[in-house]
Tab-separated table of C-alpha atoms in Angstrom:
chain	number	residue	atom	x	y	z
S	1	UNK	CA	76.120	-58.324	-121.257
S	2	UNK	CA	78.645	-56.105	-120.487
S	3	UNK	CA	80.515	-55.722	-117.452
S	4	UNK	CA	82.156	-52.798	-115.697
S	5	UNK	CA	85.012	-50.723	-116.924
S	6	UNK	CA	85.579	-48.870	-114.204
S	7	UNK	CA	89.506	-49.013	-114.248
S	8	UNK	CA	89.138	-47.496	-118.140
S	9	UNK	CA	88.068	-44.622	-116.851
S	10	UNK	CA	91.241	-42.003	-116.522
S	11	UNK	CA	92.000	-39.799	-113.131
S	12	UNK	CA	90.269	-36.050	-114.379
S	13	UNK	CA	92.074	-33.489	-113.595
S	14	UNK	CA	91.738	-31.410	-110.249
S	15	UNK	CA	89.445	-28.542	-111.551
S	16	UNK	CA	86.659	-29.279	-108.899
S	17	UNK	CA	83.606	-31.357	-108.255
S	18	UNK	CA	81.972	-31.771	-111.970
S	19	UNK	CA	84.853	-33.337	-113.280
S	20	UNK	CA	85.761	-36.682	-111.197
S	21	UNK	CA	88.906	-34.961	-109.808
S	22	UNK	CA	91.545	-37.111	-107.477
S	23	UNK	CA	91.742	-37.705	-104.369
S	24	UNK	CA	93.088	-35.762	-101.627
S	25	UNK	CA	95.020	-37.713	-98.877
S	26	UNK	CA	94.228	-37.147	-95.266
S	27	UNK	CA	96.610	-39.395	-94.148
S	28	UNK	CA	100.879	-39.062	-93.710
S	29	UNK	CA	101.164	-43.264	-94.169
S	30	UNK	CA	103.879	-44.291	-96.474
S	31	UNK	CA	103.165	-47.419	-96.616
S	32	UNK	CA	103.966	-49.323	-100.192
S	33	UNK	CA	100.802	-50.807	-99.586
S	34	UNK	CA	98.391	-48.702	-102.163
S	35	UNK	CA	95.049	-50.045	-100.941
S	36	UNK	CA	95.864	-48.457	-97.012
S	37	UNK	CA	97.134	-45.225	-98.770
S	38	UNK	CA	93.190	-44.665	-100.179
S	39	UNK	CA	91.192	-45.486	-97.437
S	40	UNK	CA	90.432	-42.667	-95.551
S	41	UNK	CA	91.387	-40.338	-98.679
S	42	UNK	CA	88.891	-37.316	-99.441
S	43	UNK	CA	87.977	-37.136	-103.162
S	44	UNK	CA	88.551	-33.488	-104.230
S	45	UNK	CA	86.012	-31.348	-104.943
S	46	UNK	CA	83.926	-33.524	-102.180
S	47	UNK	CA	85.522	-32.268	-99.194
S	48	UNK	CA	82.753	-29.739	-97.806
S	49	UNK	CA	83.643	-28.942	-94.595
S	50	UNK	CA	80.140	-28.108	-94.237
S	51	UNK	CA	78.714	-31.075	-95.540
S	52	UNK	CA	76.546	-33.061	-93.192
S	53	UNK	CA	76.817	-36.632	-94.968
S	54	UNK	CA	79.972	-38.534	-95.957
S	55	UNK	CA	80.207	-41.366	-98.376
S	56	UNK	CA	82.849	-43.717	-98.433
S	57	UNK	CA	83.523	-45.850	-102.062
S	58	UNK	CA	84.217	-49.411	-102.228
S	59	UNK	CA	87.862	-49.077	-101.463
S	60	UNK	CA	87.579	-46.539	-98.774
S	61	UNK	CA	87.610	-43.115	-100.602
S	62	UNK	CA	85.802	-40.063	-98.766
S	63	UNK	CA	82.973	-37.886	-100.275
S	64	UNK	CA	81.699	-34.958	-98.380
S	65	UNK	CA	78.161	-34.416	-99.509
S	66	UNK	CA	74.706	-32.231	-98.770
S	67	UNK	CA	72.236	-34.756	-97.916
S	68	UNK	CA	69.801	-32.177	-99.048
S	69	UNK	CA	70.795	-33.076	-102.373
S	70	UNK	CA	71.144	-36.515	-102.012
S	71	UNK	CA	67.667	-36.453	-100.910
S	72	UNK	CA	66.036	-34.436	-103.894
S	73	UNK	CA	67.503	-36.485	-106.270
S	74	UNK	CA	65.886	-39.065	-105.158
S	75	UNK	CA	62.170	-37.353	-104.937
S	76	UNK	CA	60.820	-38.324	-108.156
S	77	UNK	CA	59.866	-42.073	-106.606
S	78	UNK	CA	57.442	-42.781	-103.482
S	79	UNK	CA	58.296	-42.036	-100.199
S	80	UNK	CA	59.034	-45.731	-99.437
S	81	UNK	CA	61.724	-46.623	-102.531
S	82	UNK	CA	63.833	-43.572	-101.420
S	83	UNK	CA	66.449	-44.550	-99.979
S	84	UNK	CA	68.442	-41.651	-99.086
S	85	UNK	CA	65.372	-39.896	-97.801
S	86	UNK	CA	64.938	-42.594	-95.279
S	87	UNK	CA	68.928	-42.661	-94.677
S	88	UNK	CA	69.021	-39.147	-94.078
S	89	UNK	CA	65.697	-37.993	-92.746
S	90	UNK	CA	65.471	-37.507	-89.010
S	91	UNK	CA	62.135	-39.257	-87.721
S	92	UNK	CA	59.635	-36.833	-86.253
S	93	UNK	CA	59.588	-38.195	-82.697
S	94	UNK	CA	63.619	-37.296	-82.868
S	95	UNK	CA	62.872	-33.593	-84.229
S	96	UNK	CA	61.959	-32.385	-80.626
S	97	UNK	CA	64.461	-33.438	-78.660
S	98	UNK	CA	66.924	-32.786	-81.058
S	99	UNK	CA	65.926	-29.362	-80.969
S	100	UNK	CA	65.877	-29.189	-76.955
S	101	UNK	CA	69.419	-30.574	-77.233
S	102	UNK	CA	70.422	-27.902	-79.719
S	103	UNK	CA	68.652	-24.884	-77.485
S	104	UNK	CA	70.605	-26.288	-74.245
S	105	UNK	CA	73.931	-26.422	-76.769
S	106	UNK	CA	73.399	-22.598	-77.414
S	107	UNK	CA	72.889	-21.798	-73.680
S	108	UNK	CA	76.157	-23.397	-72.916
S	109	UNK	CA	79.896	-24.092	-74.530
S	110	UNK	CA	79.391	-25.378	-77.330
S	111	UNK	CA	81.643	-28.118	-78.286
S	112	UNK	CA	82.723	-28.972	-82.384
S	113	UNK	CA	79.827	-30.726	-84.459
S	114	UNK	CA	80.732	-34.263	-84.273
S	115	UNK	CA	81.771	-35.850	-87.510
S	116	UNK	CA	79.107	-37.360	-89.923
S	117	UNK	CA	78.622	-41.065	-89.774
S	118	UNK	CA	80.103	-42.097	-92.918
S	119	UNK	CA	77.868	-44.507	-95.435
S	120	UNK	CA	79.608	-47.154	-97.541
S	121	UNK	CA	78.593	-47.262	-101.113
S	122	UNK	CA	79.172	-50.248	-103.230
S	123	UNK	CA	80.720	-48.253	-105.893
S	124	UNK	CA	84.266	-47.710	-107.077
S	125	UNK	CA	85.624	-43.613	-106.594
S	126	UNK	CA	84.767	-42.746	-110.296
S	127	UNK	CA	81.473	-43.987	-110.698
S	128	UNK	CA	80.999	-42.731	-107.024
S	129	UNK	CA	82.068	-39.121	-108.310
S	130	UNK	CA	80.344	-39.306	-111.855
S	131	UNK	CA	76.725	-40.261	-109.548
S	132	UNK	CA	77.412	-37.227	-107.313
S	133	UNK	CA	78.242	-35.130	-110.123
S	134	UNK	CA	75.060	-36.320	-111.944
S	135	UNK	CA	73.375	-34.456	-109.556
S	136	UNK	CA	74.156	-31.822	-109.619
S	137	UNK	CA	73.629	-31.717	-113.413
S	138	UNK	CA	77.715	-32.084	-113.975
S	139	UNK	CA	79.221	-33.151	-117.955
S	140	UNK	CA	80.413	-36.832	-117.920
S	141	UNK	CA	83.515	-37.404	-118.497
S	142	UNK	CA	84.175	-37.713	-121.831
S	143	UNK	CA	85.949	-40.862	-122.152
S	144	UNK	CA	83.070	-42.590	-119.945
S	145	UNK	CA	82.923	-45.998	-121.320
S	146	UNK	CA	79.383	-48.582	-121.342
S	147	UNK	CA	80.728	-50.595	-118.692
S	148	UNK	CA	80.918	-47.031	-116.466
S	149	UNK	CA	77.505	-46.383	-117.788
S	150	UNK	CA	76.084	-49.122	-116.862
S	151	UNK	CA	77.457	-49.264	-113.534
S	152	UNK	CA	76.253	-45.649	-112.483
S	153	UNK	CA	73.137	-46.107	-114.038
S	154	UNK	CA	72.825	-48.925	-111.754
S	155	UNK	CA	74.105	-47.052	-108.783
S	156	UNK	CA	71.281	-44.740	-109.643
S	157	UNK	CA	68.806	-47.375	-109.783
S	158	UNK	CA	69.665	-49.054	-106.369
S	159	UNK	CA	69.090	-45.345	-104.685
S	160	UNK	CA	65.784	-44.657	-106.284
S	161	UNK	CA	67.478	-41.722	-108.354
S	162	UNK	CA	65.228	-41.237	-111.246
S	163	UNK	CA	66.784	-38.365	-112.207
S	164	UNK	CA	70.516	-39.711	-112.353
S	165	UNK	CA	69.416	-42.191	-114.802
S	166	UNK	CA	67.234	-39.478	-117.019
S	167	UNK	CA	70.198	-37.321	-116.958
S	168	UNK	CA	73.432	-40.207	-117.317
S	169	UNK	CA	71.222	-41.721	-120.753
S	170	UNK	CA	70.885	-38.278	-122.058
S	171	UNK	CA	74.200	-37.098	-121.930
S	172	UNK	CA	75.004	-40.609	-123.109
S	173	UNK	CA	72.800	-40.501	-126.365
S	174	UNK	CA	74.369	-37.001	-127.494
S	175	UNK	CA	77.703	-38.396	-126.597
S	176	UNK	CA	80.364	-41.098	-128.361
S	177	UNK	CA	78.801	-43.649	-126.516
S	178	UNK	CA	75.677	-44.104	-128.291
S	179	UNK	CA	77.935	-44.186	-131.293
S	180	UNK	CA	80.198	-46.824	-129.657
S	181	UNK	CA	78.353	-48.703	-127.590
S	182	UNK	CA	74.715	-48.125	-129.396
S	183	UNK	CA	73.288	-51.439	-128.542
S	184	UNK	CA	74.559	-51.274	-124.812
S	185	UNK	CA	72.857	-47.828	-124.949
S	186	UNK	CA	69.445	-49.274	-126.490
S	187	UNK	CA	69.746	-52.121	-123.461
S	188	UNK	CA	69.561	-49.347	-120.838
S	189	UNK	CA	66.901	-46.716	-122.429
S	190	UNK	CA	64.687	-49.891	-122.728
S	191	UNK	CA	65.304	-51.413	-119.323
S	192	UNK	CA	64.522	-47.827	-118.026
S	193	UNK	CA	62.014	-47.240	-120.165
S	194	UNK	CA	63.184	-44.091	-122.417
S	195	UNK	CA	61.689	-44.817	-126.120
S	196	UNK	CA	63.617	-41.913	-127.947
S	197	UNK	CA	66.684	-42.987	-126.308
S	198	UNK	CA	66.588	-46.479	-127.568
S	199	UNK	CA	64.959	-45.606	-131.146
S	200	UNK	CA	68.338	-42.977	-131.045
S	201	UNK	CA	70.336	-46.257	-130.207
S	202	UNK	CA	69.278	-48.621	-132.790
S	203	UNK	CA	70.076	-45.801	-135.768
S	204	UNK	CA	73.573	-45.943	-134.930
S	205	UNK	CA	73.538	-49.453	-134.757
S	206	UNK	CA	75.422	-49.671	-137.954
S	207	UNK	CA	78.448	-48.278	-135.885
S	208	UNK	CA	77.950	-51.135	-133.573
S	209	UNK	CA	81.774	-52.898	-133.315
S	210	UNK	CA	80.278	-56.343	-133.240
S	211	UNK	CA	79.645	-57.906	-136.263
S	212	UNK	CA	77.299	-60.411	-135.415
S	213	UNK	CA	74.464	-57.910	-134.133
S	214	UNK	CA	74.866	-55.715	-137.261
S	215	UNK	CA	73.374	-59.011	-138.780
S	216	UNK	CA	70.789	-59.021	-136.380
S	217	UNK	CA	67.355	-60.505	-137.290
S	218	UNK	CA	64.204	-61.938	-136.201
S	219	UNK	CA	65.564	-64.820	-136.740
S	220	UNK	CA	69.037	-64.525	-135.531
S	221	UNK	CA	68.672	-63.178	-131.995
S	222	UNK	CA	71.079	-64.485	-129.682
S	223	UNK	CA	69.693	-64.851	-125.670
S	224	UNK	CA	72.439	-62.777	-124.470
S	225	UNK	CA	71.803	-60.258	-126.111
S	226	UNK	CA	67.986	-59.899	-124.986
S	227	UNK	CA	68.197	-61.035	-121.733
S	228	UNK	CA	67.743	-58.191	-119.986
S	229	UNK	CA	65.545	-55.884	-122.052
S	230	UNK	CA	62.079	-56.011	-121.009
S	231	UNK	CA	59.321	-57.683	-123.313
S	232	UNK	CA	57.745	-54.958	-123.835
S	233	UNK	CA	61.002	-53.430	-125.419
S	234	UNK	CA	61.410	-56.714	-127.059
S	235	UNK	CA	58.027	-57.257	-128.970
S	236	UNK	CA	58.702	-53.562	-130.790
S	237	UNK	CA	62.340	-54.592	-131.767
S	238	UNK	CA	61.145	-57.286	-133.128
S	239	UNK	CA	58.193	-56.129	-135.218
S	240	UNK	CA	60.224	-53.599	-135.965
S	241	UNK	CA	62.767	-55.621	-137.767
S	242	UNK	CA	60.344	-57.850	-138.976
S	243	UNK	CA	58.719	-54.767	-140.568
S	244	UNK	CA	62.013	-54.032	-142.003
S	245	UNK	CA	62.700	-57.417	-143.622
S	246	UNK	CA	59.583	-57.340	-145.200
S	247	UNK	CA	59.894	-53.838	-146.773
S	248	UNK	CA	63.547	-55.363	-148.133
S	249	UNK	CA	61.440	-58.468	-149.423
S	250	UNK	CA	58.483	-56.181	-151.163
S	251	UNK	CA	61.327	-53.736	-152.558
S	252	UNK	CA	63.371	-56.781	-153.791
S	253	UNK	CA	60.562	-58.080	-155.619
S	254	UNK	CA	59.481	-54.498	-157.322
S	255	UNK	CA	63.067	-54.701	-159.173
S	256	UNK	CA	62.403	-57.810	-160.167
S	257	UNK	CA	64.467	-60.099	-158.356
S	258	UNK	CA	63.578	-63.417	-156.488
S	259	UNK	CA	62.068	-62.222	-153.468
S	260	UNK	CA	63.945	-64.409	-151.173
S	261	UNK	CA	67.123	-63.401	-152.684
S	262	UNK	CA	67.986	-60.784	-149.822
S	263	UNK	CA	66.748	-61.979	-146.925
S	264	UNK	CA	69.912	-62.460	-145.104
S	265	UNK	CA	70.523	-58.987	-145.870
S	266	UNK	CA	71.843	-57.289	-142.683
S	267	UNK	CA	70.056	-54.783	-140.618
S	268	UNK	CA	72.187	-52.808	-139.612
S	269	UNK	CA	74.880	-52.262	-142.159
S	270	UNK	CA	74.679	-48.721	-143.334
S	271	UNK	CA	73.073	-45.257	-141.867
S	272	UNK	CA	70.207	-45.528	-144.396
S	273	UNK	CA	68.915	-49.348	-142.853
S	274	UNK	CA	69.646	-48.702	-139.154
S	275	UNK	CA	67.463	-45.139	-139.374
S	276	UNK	CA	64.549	-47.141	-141.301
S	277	UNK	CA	64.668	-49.621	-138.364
S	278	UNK	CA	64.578	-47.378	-135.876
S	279	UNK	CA	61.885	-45.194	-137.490
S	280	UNK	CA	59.516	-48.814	-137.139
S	281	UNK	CA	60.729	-49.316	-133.781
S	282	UNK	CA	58.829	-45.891	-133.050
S	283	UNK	CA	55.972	-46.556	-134.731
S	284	UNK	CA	55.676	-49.792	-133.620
S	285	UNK	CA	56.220	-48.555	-130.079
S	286	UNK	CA	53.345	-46.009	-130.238
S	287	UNK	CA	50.751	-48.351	-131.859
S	288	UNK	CA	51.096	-50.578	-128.819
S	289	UNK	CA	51.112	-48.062	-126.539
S	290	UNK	CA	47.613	-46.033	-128.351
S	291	UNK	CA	46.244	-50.319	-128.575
S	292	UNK	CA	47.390	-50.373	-124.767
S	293	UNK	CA	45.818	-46.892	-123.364
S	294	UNK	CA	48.670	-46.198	-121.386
């Protein structure tokens, strides 16, 4: 399966939040030390004075964020998988003597807002940045790789942020990636359950860079490949290359070859066979679905 990238991914340039800018230090150290130098650092384009919430990466790295929108992104899911809702909700026996405090505060001197607590996000500064950005409905980066992908649609996952994931596979199925990395793509839009997405994936499969799965059959499928993609996902990929094989077979035999001449005939290998297969990956997908009622 593949594995994170995240050092692949190029410092953007400073134009502002959408676009994974660098870094601001808060610090004067001059230590040679690098990994001292970040912590504490504000990412630019996150540093909202205003901002009630601060994030801190895995290394230390500062984002200043609205927990409003922290907390819509994450409304699509129940009330008790959101996880920045119940970070950054106040409970309601809090609410009125919070607000007695903040009446007394107006009445007298008041003294600075204290700084937010920060929260530490298991996340490295660019994924960190391209999640935020998500949200606000931000381009990725354009030389986002799968391992990137995988990592933020991941991120996403962990904070119940439905709409991080809808939006991250999008942009990533009109992108290079689903061209590049189609079978990493087809992993995701299954395990997440976006049909289109993975019936996009597995007609550019022919531009897959490994060999092996441009041979894939129902025969030939390796366990790492399919480990992770749900059963569901897995019955339709295989019917639908078994649907595929057999049309190859029937066609074979109407020109008047031996029928089991082509069998080993790959997939995958041109624009013409990976569309065909992905065309009985859909319809395979919605006569289970009409046979299931869902």
């Amino acid at each position: 399966m593949s594995s994170n990238h995240e050092d692949d991914v190029p410092s953007v340039p400073e134009t502002g939040r959408g676009e994974a800018a660098t870094a601001t230090s808060t610090s004067t150290s001059t230590s040679p030390d690098r990994e001292p130098e970040r912590k504490g650092r504000v990412f630019e384009g996150y540093s909202d004075p205003e901002a009630d919430v601060v994030l801190a990466s895995d290394d230390g790295v500062l984002f200043r964020v609205h927990s409003y929108i922290l907390k819509a992104s994450s409304a699509g899911r129940a009330q008790s998988s959101s996880v920045f809702r119940d970070m950054f909700t106040i409970p309601k026996s809090d609410v009125g003597m919070q607000g007695k405090r903040q009446s007394q505060q107006r009445s007298e001197q008041l003294e600075p807002e204290p700084e937010p607590e920060t929260s530490h996000i298991d996340a490295s500064p660019n994924v960190l940045a391209v999640f935020l950005d998500m949200m606000h409905s931000d381009p990725v980066p354009t030389k986002m790789d799968s391992g990137i992908l995988e990592s933020i649609v991941t991120l996403a996952d962990k904070y119940g942020c439905d709409v991080v994931i809808e939006r991250v596979l999008l942009r990533a199925s009109g992108g290079h990636l689903v061209t590049e990395a189609p079978w990493e793509v087809f992993r995701l839009a299954a395990r997440y359950h976006y049909p289109q997405i993975a019936k996009l994936a597995l007609s550019m499969m022919h531009c897959d860079k490994d060999q092996e799965r441009k041979k894939m059959s129902t025969t030939s499928l390796q366990l790492d490949w399919i480990v992770e993609i749900p059963l569901n996902y897995l019955l339709v990929l295989v019917v639908a290359l078994g649907k595929w094989e057999n049309g190859r077979v029937n066609r074979i035999s109407m020109m008047g070859h031996h029928p089991h001449a082509q069998l080993r005939f790959d997939p995958f290998h041109s624009p013409e066979s990976a569309k065909e297969v992905s065309v009985y990956f859909e319809s395979t997908y919605r006569e289970i679905v009409a046979a299931s009622g869902v």
